[in-house]
């Protein structure tokens, strides 16, 4: 049995000691509201709390153990109530190593082991030494691959220190196989994010989530930020001071501040992306994809290829304009920062290169997209017109309670309805190929998802009352992936009912035949071939 | 195609009635605490809720169909959004039979089929007699084991 890094005993003790220290204060503050406990008691009890907490922290360290057995990864933990968890290697989805700035300085790292399902990470080793983390990651990966029944020869590697020695490309593999050291578990470099691409990716990706960061900043420095906002709005007709202003000048202030907030969000997102994806590289080690990224916070992880559920190509209008796209792979586990099972395989590269990559990934032949009929566009026209109508209605309500009068000017949003409907419709597409179904949708963040038939879990044809009137249906192709609010399941939207039924039945049949093929072939069923 | 047991309508109507009563309580609370409402409004709201609930329950019963096909469990259901779902037997992780207190009182039971998928992760077939539910559970389990293969998760 192995223990965590000894330093974790110290941090654990301090952390729990801190909690123990604060509990008496917290309780006595609460109690003092009712005036039956003297706050002075907290001063006496706090050191006791600290000692108890620290002792618990140390005990936690001594009672936490993990072990790599022949078939399972075991973690035993808990001071008072014990929990022993055995994770079969073949169930492990991915192993991630995470290192913050301080962790890097101290040479320690957090290891996360993910399996499918469940609400959170199955095993968290917080924290172990850096080399131990690398060793674990590699050892688990090897054992996962072996238990998956791949025909690979048992490994002989003991403790070679990758990723220091990534191999440049697959041709190099053959050249170096004569060496004493087996290259099998050394990653073969598949993709490296060039500085130019990193910069483009940072600037051409939008992270609405960064708004939370901006709000956070605004909360802590509200005074100076407010002053700065008022100062920048003044030359454009904003109020002279925040307290004094007319409706007009406040409206200008609001509009300008909103614009600044959007710009700040964009910049913060770009900076975050830059730091998070700095030095991104993707490699292949045996039957796994391995990746590393991050400037301050270092992530590295491995994704077993046979656990990949679907592959998605994403692009936003800006990326499309400059001919770039990104590639994501989805597994059934939870990813390190996306909260879903999606991991970036190639953050950004020329679209042609991405499609070639996706081709190698999934054996995908260039898809010829079928399109929903124009009836679907009519539906979006109606839908967006309703939204626009709601906006106008809202403006009217606002005009009733505020001095704003010309509410009918809001009708200008109707101008956006036809282009919005057309763009939504124009970006829809699907292709039913021999081994995959390819589904495309979205304008702002267009997603082209490649779902192999043998990954399909359930298939549903959905028809709302509006769709039934128009004879349309949506087809939902569900794969085993984590439930998220951010991402909907791959759905072919608004095709004719007969087409939806046809695709439904075809997918079902092809799932069965793909499964038969996989069991009949001796090959472990991994249909991923890199050239 | 198999239909549900007709008694399931009672369950759904009872649920709708509960909802309507809840609406009635809210209206009564508003009436007594905030400002007086004409009795007709409260009664009307409850009545409309009840009628909609009954219509919905009847319609839902009429729409619900399921069938064990040769490779998948096939379901059709939904009043507002009509959904046809295929759950391939290979994808069945496990099958539960379940009944709540009201279902038990009505002599009904449900079968819940779990897959590893994200949406419809649990497919529920309500309104079965306990015997039918157990039979369906057994059949599904056998079919799932029979068609078991290298799993995709």
XYZ file of C-alpha atoms in Angstrom:
684
model
C 0.000 0.000 0.000
C 1.251 3.485 -0.835
C 0.621 6.690 0.996
C 0.203 10.197 -0.293
C 3.092 12.650 -0.271
C 4.158 13.338 3.376
C 3.613 17.045 2.791
C -0.071 16.326 2.391
C -0.143 15.318 6.063
C 1.020 18.834 6.903
C -1.422 20.630 4.627
C -4.243 18.340 5.711
C -3.468 19.007 9.363
C -3.360 22.772 8.787
C -6.542 22.714 6.746
C -8.571 20.678 9.220
C -6.922 22.478 12.120
C -8.129 25.731 10.609
C -11.639 24.359 10.421
C -11.392 23.128 14.024
C -10.158 26.556 15.043
C -12.998 28.409 13.405
C -15.837 26.159 14.574
C -15.946 27.470 18.204
C -15.982 31.070 16.940
C -18.707 30.294 14.490
C -20.832 28.478 17.043
C -20.341 31.102 19.741
C -21.189 33.909 17.313
C -24.379 32.144 16.396
C -25.130 31.431 20.051
C -24.390 34.984 21.165
C -27.294 36.143 19.059
C -29.507 34.442 21.595
C -27.278 35.643 24.458
C -26.851 32.494 26.387
C -23.174 31.799 25.707
C -20.231 34.045 26.491
C -18.043 34.664 23.418
C -15.008 34.273 25.689
C -15.487 30.534 25.613
C -14.526 30.503 21.948
C -11.011 31.675 22.846
C -10.588 28.701 25.146
C -12.163 26.189 22.792
C -10.451 27.367 19.602
C -6.998 25.869 20.370
C -8.707 22.618 21.358
C -10.545 22.699 18.047
C -7.296 23.316 16.217
C -5.561 20.391 17.882
C -8.500 18.070 17.213
C -8.718 19.189 13.604
C -4.982 18.840 13.052
C -4.999 15.393 14.636
C -7.816 14.413 12.313
C -5.834 15.712 9.355
C -2.763 13.685 10.315
C -4.879 10.617 10.998
C -6.496 11.061 7.581
C -3.055 10.984 6.007
C -2.115 7.805 7.837
C -5.425 6.156 7.041
C -5.330 6.985 3.333
C -3.699 4.365 1.188
C -3.773 3.378 -2.452
C -2.448 0.415 -4.303
C -2.095 -0.894 -7.817
C -3.172 -4.509 -7.684
C -3.286 -6.936 -10.590
C -6.838 -6.073 -11.687
C -7.909 -3.074 -9.688
C -6.772 0.268 -8.405
C -7.608 0.284 -4.696
C -8.082 3.309 -2.517
C -8.759 2.955 1.206
C -9.630 6.075 3.145
C -11.516 7.434 6.110
C -10.587 7.967 9.727
C -13.727 6.970 11.572
C -15.768 5.367 8.843
C -13.591 3.460 6.421
C -14.165 3.222 2.734
C -12.317 0.830 0.485
C -12.822 1.375 -3.186
C -11.645 -0.978 -5.881
C -11.709 0.359 -9.418
C -11.260 -2.289 -12.118
C -8.695 -1.070 -14.667
C -10.965 -1.843 -17.587
C -13.535 0.590 -16.211
C -11.156 3.521 -15.975
C -11.956 6.236 -18.480
C -9.081 8.606 -17.989
C -6.326 9.528 -15.595
C -5.521 13.186 -15.164
C -2.648 14.890 -13.424
C -3.185 18.437 -12.300
C -0.522 20.835 -11.025
C -1.035 24.385 -9.877
C 1.751 26.926 -9.575
C 2.550 26.184 -5.937
C 2.309 22.461 -6.575
C 4.864 22.752 -9.357
C 7.274 24.613 -7.108
C 6.921 21.907 -4.465
C 7.118 19.095 -7.009
C 3.764 17.615 -6.170
C 0.608 16.903 -8.184
C -3.021 15.827 -7.883
C -4.026 12.599 -9.641
C -7.668 12.097 -10.676
C -8.965 8.722 -11.797
C -12.270 8.823 -13.678
C -14.721 6.096 -14.549
C -18.030 6.341 -16.394
C -21.080 7.471 -14.502
C -21.151 8.800 -10.983
C -21.369 12.405 -10.014
C -17.702 13.094 -9.492
C -14.163 11.845 -9.815
C -13.852 8.306 -8.500
C -10.419 8.566 -6.937
C -8.576 11.759 -6.061
C -5.026 11.519 -4.784
C -4.432 14.936 -3.282
C -1.470 14.904 -3.477
C 1.492 12.750 -4.460
C 5.002 13.499 -5.676
C 5.443 14.536 -9.276
C 7.329 11.432 -10.328
C 4.853 9.221 -8.496
C 2.019 10.919 -10.376
C 3.721 10.208 -13.682
C 4.418 6.636 -12.631
C 0.787 6.091 -11.608
C -0.572 7.619 -14.764
C 1.596 5.409 -16.906
C 1.073 2.270 -14.841
C -2.704 2.634 -14.828
C -2.698 3.312 -18.528
C -0.675 0.193 -19.225
C -2.849 -1.979 -17.054
C -6.026 -0.540 -18.552
C -4.721 -1.336 -21.995
C -3.674 -4.846 -20.978
C -6.967 -5.671 -19.330
C -8.772 -4.393 -22.381
C -7.347 -7.491 -24.011
C -5.309 -5.788 -26.651
C -2.784 -8.053 -28.241
C 0.111 -5.941 -27.153
C 3.059 -7.743 -25.618
C 3.288 -7.273 -21.860
C 5.273 -4.247 -21.060
C 8.797 -4.393 -19.840
C 9.156 -0.776 -18.973
C 10.008 -0.143 -15.398
C 10.293 3.535 -14.828
C 11.344 5.474 -17.864
C 10.595 9.100 -17.496
C 8.179 10.246 -20.161
C 6.876 12.833 -21.379
C 10.381 14.188 -21.422
C 10.979 12.017 -24.439
C 8.026 12.314 -26.772
C 8.706 10.926 -30.163
C 8.249 13.361 -32.979
C 6.102 11.286 -35.301
C 5.207 7.752 -36.248
C 8.106 7.334 -38.655
C 10.448 7.926 -35.771
C 8.889 4.996 -33.954
C 10.223 2.568 -36.483
C 13.655 4.114 -36.416
C 13.978 3.853 -32.687
C 12.424 0.431 -32.147
C 15.870 -1.091 -32.372
C 16.893 0.685 -29.195
C 17.098 -1.081 -25.894
C 14.306 0.980 -24.463
C 10.860 -0.039 -25.658
C 9.169 2.901 -27.239
C 5.736 1.437 -26.896
C 4.765 3.496 -23.899
C 6.531 6.599 -25.013
C 3.977 8.911 -26.544
C 4.157 9.552 -30.255
C 3.534 13.204 -30.889
C 0.397 13.728 -32.936
C -0.217 17.403 -32.537
C 1.522 20.363 -31.016
C -0.110 23.757 -30.693
C 2.212 26.226 -32.429
C 2.611 29.667 -30.787
C 0.719 31.239 -33.676
C -2.164 28.811 -33.239
C -2.179 29.366 -29.495
C -2.495 33.108 -30.033
C -5.226 32.618 -32.624
C -7.055 30.212 -30.333
C -6.884 32.668 -27.442
C -8.191 35.518 -29.563
C -10.747 33.565 -31.577
C -12.491 31.755 -28.744
C -15.173 33.294 -26.611
C -15.769 32.167 -23.082
C -19.033 33.491 -21.699
C -18.021 31.829 -18.425
C -15.318 34.502 -18.062
C -18.178 36.896 -17.232
C -18.156 35.291 -13.791
C -14.534 36.381 -13.420
C -15.392 39.912 -14.487
C -18.259 40.033 -11.989
C -15.900 38.765 -9.309
C -13.449 41.571 -10.072
C -16.255 44.123 -10.165
C -17.434 42.930 -6.779
C -14.082 43.422 -5.093
C -13.110 46.682 -6.747
C -16.551 48.178 -7.258
C -15.488 51.714 -6.210
C -12.625 52.338 -8.651
C -14.358 50.421 -11.441
C -17.511 52.516 -11.067
C -15.423 55.698 -11.176
C -13.621 54.498 -14.277
C -16.907 53.623 -15.993
C -18.383 57.040 -15.233
C -15.188 58.739 -16.425
C -15.159 56.891 -19.768
C -18.863 57.559 -20.382
C -18.599 61.301 -19.669
C -17.151 62.386 -23.050
C -19.960 60.494 -24.816
C -22.694 62.239 -22.865
C -22.723 60.168 -19.724
C -23.565 61.663 -16.319
C -21.050 64.033 -14.710
C -21.200 61.998 -11.517
C -22.811 58.686 -10.695
C -25.348 60.336 -8.387
C -26.517 62.997 -10.816
C -27.728 62.297 -14.297
C -30.673 62.314 -16.627
C -32.352 59.224 -18.045
C -30.494 59.810 -21.293
C -27.076 60.032 -19.671
C -27.768 56.965 -17.534
C -28.784 55.042 -20.648
C -25.486 56.023 -22.289
C -23.594 54.983 -19.163
C -25.374 51.621 -19.112
C -24.729 50.936 -22.789
C -21.047 51.873 -22.573
C -20.550 49.889 -19.369
C -22.157 46.858 -20.939
C -19.868 47.150 -23.940
C -16.877 47.423 -21.632
C -18.023 44.400 -19.652
C -18.247 42.400 -22.873
C -14.772 43.481 -23.929
C -13.416 42.674 -20.466
C -15.049 39.247 -20.592
C -13.527 38.603 -23.989
C -10.060 39.671 -22.844
C -10.237 37.678 -19.639
C -11.367 34.642 -21.623
C -8.500 35.098 -24.062
C -5.971 35.359 -21.227
C -7.438 32.275 -19.540
C -7.298 30.328 -22.796
C -3.714 31.399 -23.357
C -2.590 30.187 -19.952
C -4.667 27.023 -19.994
C -3.623 25.844 -23.454
C -0.023 27.037 -23.409
C 2.271 24.274 -24.611
C -0.583 21.972 -25.618
C 0.498 18.735 -27.152
C -1.310 15.546 -27.934
C 0.349 12.208 -28.354
C -0.444 8.578 -28.648
C 0.942 5.981 -26.283
C -0.119 2.458 -27.092
C -3.915 2.509 -27.136
C -4.186 5.840 -25.369
C -4.212 9.459 -26.260
C -2.089 11.511 -23.894
C -2.080 15.262 -23.622
C -0.350 18.008 -21.689
C -1.135 21.681 -21.416
C -1.041 24.725 -19.198
C 1.429 27.422 -18.287
C 0.779 28.007 -14.587
C -1.704 25.231 -13.946
C -0.355 22.140 -15.608
C -2.738 19.446 -16.825
C -1.759 16.158 -18.293
C -4.025 13.260 -18.917
C -4.649 10.123 -20.842
C -7.749 9.034 -22.715
C -8.016 5.376 -23.722
C -8.940 5.351 -27.407
C -11.452 2.569 -26.905
C -13.333 4.740 -24.422
C -13.884 7.531 -26.916
C -17.622 7.844 -27.472
C -17.767 10.487 -30.148
C -15.623 13.080 -31.855
C -16.765 16.672 -32.293
C -15.405 19.408 -34.522
C -16.268 22.880 -33.245
C -15.901 26.297 -34.797
C -17.364 29.749 -34.226
C -18.033 32.344 -36.945
C -14.640 33.990 -36.440
C -12.783 30.686 -36.656
C -14.771 29.749 -39.757
C -13.850 33.062 -41.351
C -10.133 32.379 -40.945
C -10.527 28.689 -41.825
C -9.747 27.144 -38.467
C -11.536 24.625 -36.259
C -11.062 22.578 -33.098
C -11.423 18.901 -32.350
C -12.875 17.427 -29.162
C -13.276 13.863 -28.031
C -16.011 12.767 -25.661
C -15.663 10.008 -23.135
C -18.197 8.865 -20.589
C -16.208 10.222 -17.647
C -15.770 13.728 -16.390
C -13.069 15.951 -17.827
C -10.655 18.003 -15.742
C -12.042 21.427 -16.500
C -15.026 21.127 -18.755
C -17.144 19.315 -16.191
C -18.317 17.039 -18.939
C -16.627 14.156 -20.635
C -15.351 16.340 -23.428
C -11.647 16.896 -23.840
C -9.849 19.020 -26.307
C -7.810 16.850 -28.629
C -6.747 19.663 -30.923
C -7.709 23.115 -29.624
C -7.297 24.875 -32.939
C -5.748 24.123 -36.303
C -6.489 24.702 -39.961
C -9.882 23.229 -40.776
C -8.382 20.926 -43.428
C -5.966 19.498 -40.913
C -8.738 19.031 -38.362
C -10.856 17.089 -40.832
C -7.888 14.902 -41.774
C -7.311 14.314 -38.082
C -10.949 13.407 -37.517
C -10.708 11.110 -40.523
C -7.806 9.221 -39.006
C -9.563 9.204 -35.672
C -12.746 7.612 -36.759
C -12.180 6.277 -40.221
C -14.608 8.941 -41.298
C -14.846 9.438 -45.024
C -15.567 12.988 -46.063
C -19.241 13.365 -45.212
C -21.702 14.729 -47.706
C -24.208 16.557 -45.593
C -27.923 16.216 -46.138
C -29.975 19.260 -45.281
C -33.356 19.680 -43.667
C -35.945 21.078 -46.048
C -36.872 24.747 -46.133
C -39.934 23.903 -44.058
C -37.526 23.846 -41.119
C -36.414 27.374 -41.944
C -40.028 28.478 -41.891
C -40.331 26.975 -38.450
C -37.341 28.986 -37.152
C -38.795 32.093 -38.753
C -41.944 31.559 -36.724
C -40.030 30.708 -33.577
C -37.747 33.744 -33.698
C -40.684 35.990 -34.601
C -42.317 34.880 -31.348
C -39.118 35.725 -29.459
C -38.978 39.140 -31.146
C -42.616 39.681 -30.276
C -41.799 38.898 -26.647
C -39.006 41.486 -26.733
C -41.395 44.131 -28.043
C -43.972 43.183 -25.432
C -41.307 43.485 -22.734
C -40.366 46.928 -24.069
C -44.026 47.924 -23.888
C -44.261 46.793 -20.265
C -41.079 48.739 -19.470
C -42.583 51.850 -21.090
C -45.580 51.570 -18.764
C -43.506 51.708 -15.587
C -40.662 53.995 -16.709
C -40.648 57.331 -18.540
C -39.279 55.648 -21.689
C -41.891 56.277 -24.361
C -41.045 55.015 -27.784
C -41.391 51.318 -26.965
C -42.318 50.510 -30.586
C -38.711 51.193 -31.571
C -37.979 47.748 -30.125
C -39.707 46.345 -33.210
C -36.323 46.777 -34.897
C -35.414 43.326 -33.526
C -37.770 41.858 -36.120
C -35.117 42.753 -38.683
C -32.840 40.160 -37.088
C -35.432 37.392 -37.397
C -34.978 36.372 -41.067
C -31.150 36.260 -40.969
C -31.212 34.401 -37.634
C -33.650 31.825 -38.986
C -31.630 31.410 -42.154
C -28.312 31.008 -40.318
C -29.769 28.480 -37.932
C -31.148 26.521 -40.844
C -28.057 26.907 -43.018
C -25.804 25.395 -40.361
C -27.881 22.278 -39.885
C -26.785 19.087 -41.529
C -26.429 15.381 -41.108
C -24.754 12.527 -42.927
C -25.521 8.853 -42.573
C -22.243 7.128 -43.420
C -21.318 3.448 -43.315
C -19.888 3.476 -39.836
C -20.964 6.804 -38.417
C -23.702 9.274 -38.331
C -22.435 12.847 -38.568
C -24.551 15.621 -37.110
C -23.988 19.339 -37.477
C -25.796 22.250 -35.890
C -25.301 25.679 -34.356
C -24.174 29.017 -35.708
C -22.350 30.707 -32.830
C -20.653 27.528 -31.804
C -21.149 25.090 -34.600
C -20.653 21.477 -33.603
C -20.088 18.662 -36.068
C -20.345 15.450 -34.100
C -19.253 12.077 -35.419
C -21.049 9.246 -33.628
C -19.972 5.701 -34.503
C -22.978 3.394 -34.697
C -21.520 1.033 -32.138
C -21.540 3.819 -29.549
C -25.252 4.490 -29.775
C -27.146 3.941 -26.541
C -30.697 4.925 -27.397
C -32.357 6.561 -30.386
C -35.433 8.756 -30.114
C -37.599 10.450 -32.680
C -39.226 13.503 -31.125
C -42.087 15.547 -32.503
C -43.491 18.535 -30.693
C -46.951 19.817 -31.559
C -45.414 22.476 -33.795
C -43.289 19.924 -35.592
C -46.258 17.605 -36.109
C -48.132 20.390 -37.867
C -45.262 20.794 -40.328
C -44.570 17.071 -40.654
C -41.102 17.410 -39.115
C -39.249 15.420 -36.475
C -35.976 15.599 -34.547
C -33.809 12.556 -34.036
C -31.806 12.292 -30.825
C -28.854 9.927 -30.964
C -27.704 9.324 -27.430
C -24.268 8.047 -26.496
C -22.837 7.221 -23.099
C -21.608 10.551 -21.922
C -22.002 12.678 -18.892
C -25.175 14.578 -18.368
C -24.501 18.269 -18.780
C -26.592 21.362 -19.017
C -24.154 23.079 -21.309
C -24.308 20.579 -24.114
C -27.300 18.864 -25.615
C -27.209 15.389 -27.060
C -26.387 14.964 -30.737
C -29.681 15.794 -32.426
C -30.687 15.926 -36.069
C -33.158 18.795 -35.999
C -36.315 19.222 -38.010
C -36.047 16.729 -40.821
C -39.080 15.248 -42.526
C -40.785 12.577 -40.482
C -40.097 9.826 -43.039
C -36.428 10.774 -43.166
C -36.219 10.730 -39.373
C -37.857 7.306 -39.254
C -35.508 6.016 -41.937
C -32.412 7.259 -40.128
C -33.808 5.900 -36.853
C -34.193 2.407 -38.297
C -30.944 2.523 -40.241
C -28.994 3.535 -37.129
C -30.583 0.735 -35.170
C -29.687 -1.837 -37.787
C -26.178 -0.544 -38.166
C -25.655 -0.630 -34.407
C -26.494 -4.336 -34.480
C -24.298 -5.122 -37.472
C -21.428 -3.046 -36.077
C -21.666 -4.961 -32.810
C -21.667 -8.280 -34.656
C -18.575 -7.192 -36.593
C -16.809 -6.156 -33.441
C -17.403 -9.428 -31.651
C -16.496 -11.554 -34.639
C -13.191 -9.815 -35.254
C -10.413 -10.894 -32.918
C -9.113 -7.417 -32.721
C -10.208 -5.974 -29.372
C -12.672 -3.973 -31.350
C -10.672 -0.799 -31.446
C -11.503 0.726 -34.746
C -9.075 3.587 -34.491
C -6.252 3.567 -36.943
C -3.623 6.239 -37.107
C -1.423 6.270 -40.102
C -47.895 -2.991 -29.653
C -48.805 -3.311 -26.032
C -50.753 -0.644 -24.196
C -50.638 0.261 -20.534
C -53.175 -0.932 -18.002
C -56.247 1.354 -18.203
C -56.107 1.960 -14.472
C -52.981 4.096 -14.952
C -55.384 6.861 -16.011
C -56.707 6.955 -12.457
C -53.180 7.498 -11.166
C -52.491 10.308 -13.595
C -55.877 11.894 -12.962
C -55.242 11.684 -9.219
C -51.920 13.451 -9.724
C -53.563 16.151 -11.815
C -56.217 16.542 -9.117
C -53.474 16.998 -6.526
C -51.942 19.693 -8.711
C -55.317 21.388 -9.102
C -55.848 21.280 -5.338
C -52.400 22.837 -4.854
C -53.423 25.639 -7.227
C -56.632 26.031 -5.232
C -54.675 26.323 -1.973
C -52.415 28.997 -3.512
C -55.457 30.947 -4.685
C -57.077 30.624 -1.273
C -53.887 31.876 0.374
C -53.727 34.875 -1.952
C -57.398 35.515 -1.301
C -57.033 35.579 2.470
C -53.577 37.168 2.804
C -52.938 39.537 -0.101
C -56.129 40.707 -1.691
C -59.592 39.386 -2.218
C -60.222 37.454 -5.441
C -63.649 36.760 -6.858
C -64.601 33.176 -5.958
C -65.271 32.475 -9.626
C -61.566 33.027 -10.459
C -60.346 30.527 -7.879
C -62.959 27.937 -8.696
C -62.442 28.492 -12.416
C -58.675 28.021 -12.154
C -59.079 24.788 -10.208
C -61.727 23.544 -12.631
C -59.601 24.353 -15.686
C -56.607 22.674 -14.079
C -58.668 19.611 -13.346
C -60.181 19.375 -16.826
C -56.776 19.845 -18.503
C -55.322 17.227 -16.172
C -58.023 14.700 -17.048
C -57.734 15.356 -20.792
C -53.950 15.096 -20.558
C -54.133 11.824 -18.621
C -56.584 10.270 -21.082
C -54.585 11.446 -24.086
C -51.337 10.244 -22.538
C -52.836 6.832 -21.977
C -53.996 6.697 -25.588
C -50.526 7.601 -26.857
C -48.509 5.218 -24.701
C -47.411 2.083 -26.535
C -44.477 -0.223 -26.130
C -43.211 -3.319 -27.806
C -40.393 -5.818 -27.461
C -38.918 -5.935 -30.949
C -36.217 -8.341 -32.023
C -33.289 -6.137 -31.067
C -34.725 -3.330 -28.964
C -37.400 -2.166 -26.620
C -39.496 0.290 -28.562
C -41.639 2.952 -26.874
C -44.050 5.591 -28.127
C -45.344 8.236 -25.786
C -45.959 11.921 -25.209
C -48.860 14.301 -25.612
C -47.139 17.611 -26.334
C -43.936 16.161 -27.706
C -44.466 12.736 -29.180
C -41.372 10.586 -28.678
C -40.493 7.258 -30.252
C -37.529 5.653 -28.500
C -35.562 2.522 -29.269
C -33.528 1.047 -26.440
C -31.331 -1.710 -27.905
C -31.161 -4.687 -25.548
C -27.351 -4.626 -25.728
C -27.427 -1.236 -24.070
C -29.518 -2.235 -21.072
C -27.441 -1.885 -17.910
C -30.039 -3.047 -15.434
C -33.790 -3.231 -15.014
C -35.842 -2.293 -11.960
C -39.452 -2.871 -11.085
C -40.860 -0.170 -8.900
C -44.081 1.009 -7.390
C -45.023 3.916 -5.188
C -47.741 3.853 -2.522
C -50.432 5.090 -4.892
C -49.393 2.694 -7.615
C -49.483 -0.124 -5.091
C -52.969 0.893 -3.991
C -54.078 0.710 -7.623
C -52.331 -2.629 -8.105
C -49.882 -1.214 -10.627
C -46.142 -1.314 -11.041
C -43.476 0.248 -13.290
C -40.425 -1.115 -15.026
C -37.399 1.186 -15.217
C -34.724 0.379 -17.777
C -31.282 1.929 -17.280
C -28.788 2.582 -20.024
C -25.451 4.393 -19.908
C -26.850 7.192 -22.050
C -27.150 10.737 -20.897
C -30.657 11.483 -21.933
C -33.504 9.091 -21.173
C -30.873 7.431 -19.019
C -33.787 5.783 -17.330
C -36.682 4.707 -19.489
C -39.786 4.122 -17.420
C -42.710 1.967 -18.495
C -45.531 2.774 -16.057
C -48.919 1.201 -15.616
C -48.174 -2.500 -15.681
C -49.741 -5.147 -13.498
C -47.161 -6.488 -11.023
C -47.054 -9.803 -12.872
C -46.558 -8.179 -16.233
C -43.878 -5.911 -14.769
C -41.968 -8.852 -13.345
C -42.305 -10.772 -16.593
C -41.080 -7.783 -18.576
C -38.165 -7.305 -16.219
C -37.168 -10.955 -16.592
C -37.485 -10.882 -20.369
C -35.458 -7.700 -20.635
C -32.791 -9.090 -18.356
C -32.540 -12.272 -20.381
C -32.434 -10.391 -23.657
C -29.791 -8.032 -22.284
C -27.596 -10.898 -21.120
C -28.140 -12.799 -24.356
C -27.053 -9.917 -26.511
C -24.219 -8.924 -24.254
C -21.079 -7.940 -26.048
C -17.945 -5.972 -25.593
C -19.481 -2.987 -23.872
C -19.071 0.518 -25.083
C -18.414 2.236 -21.771
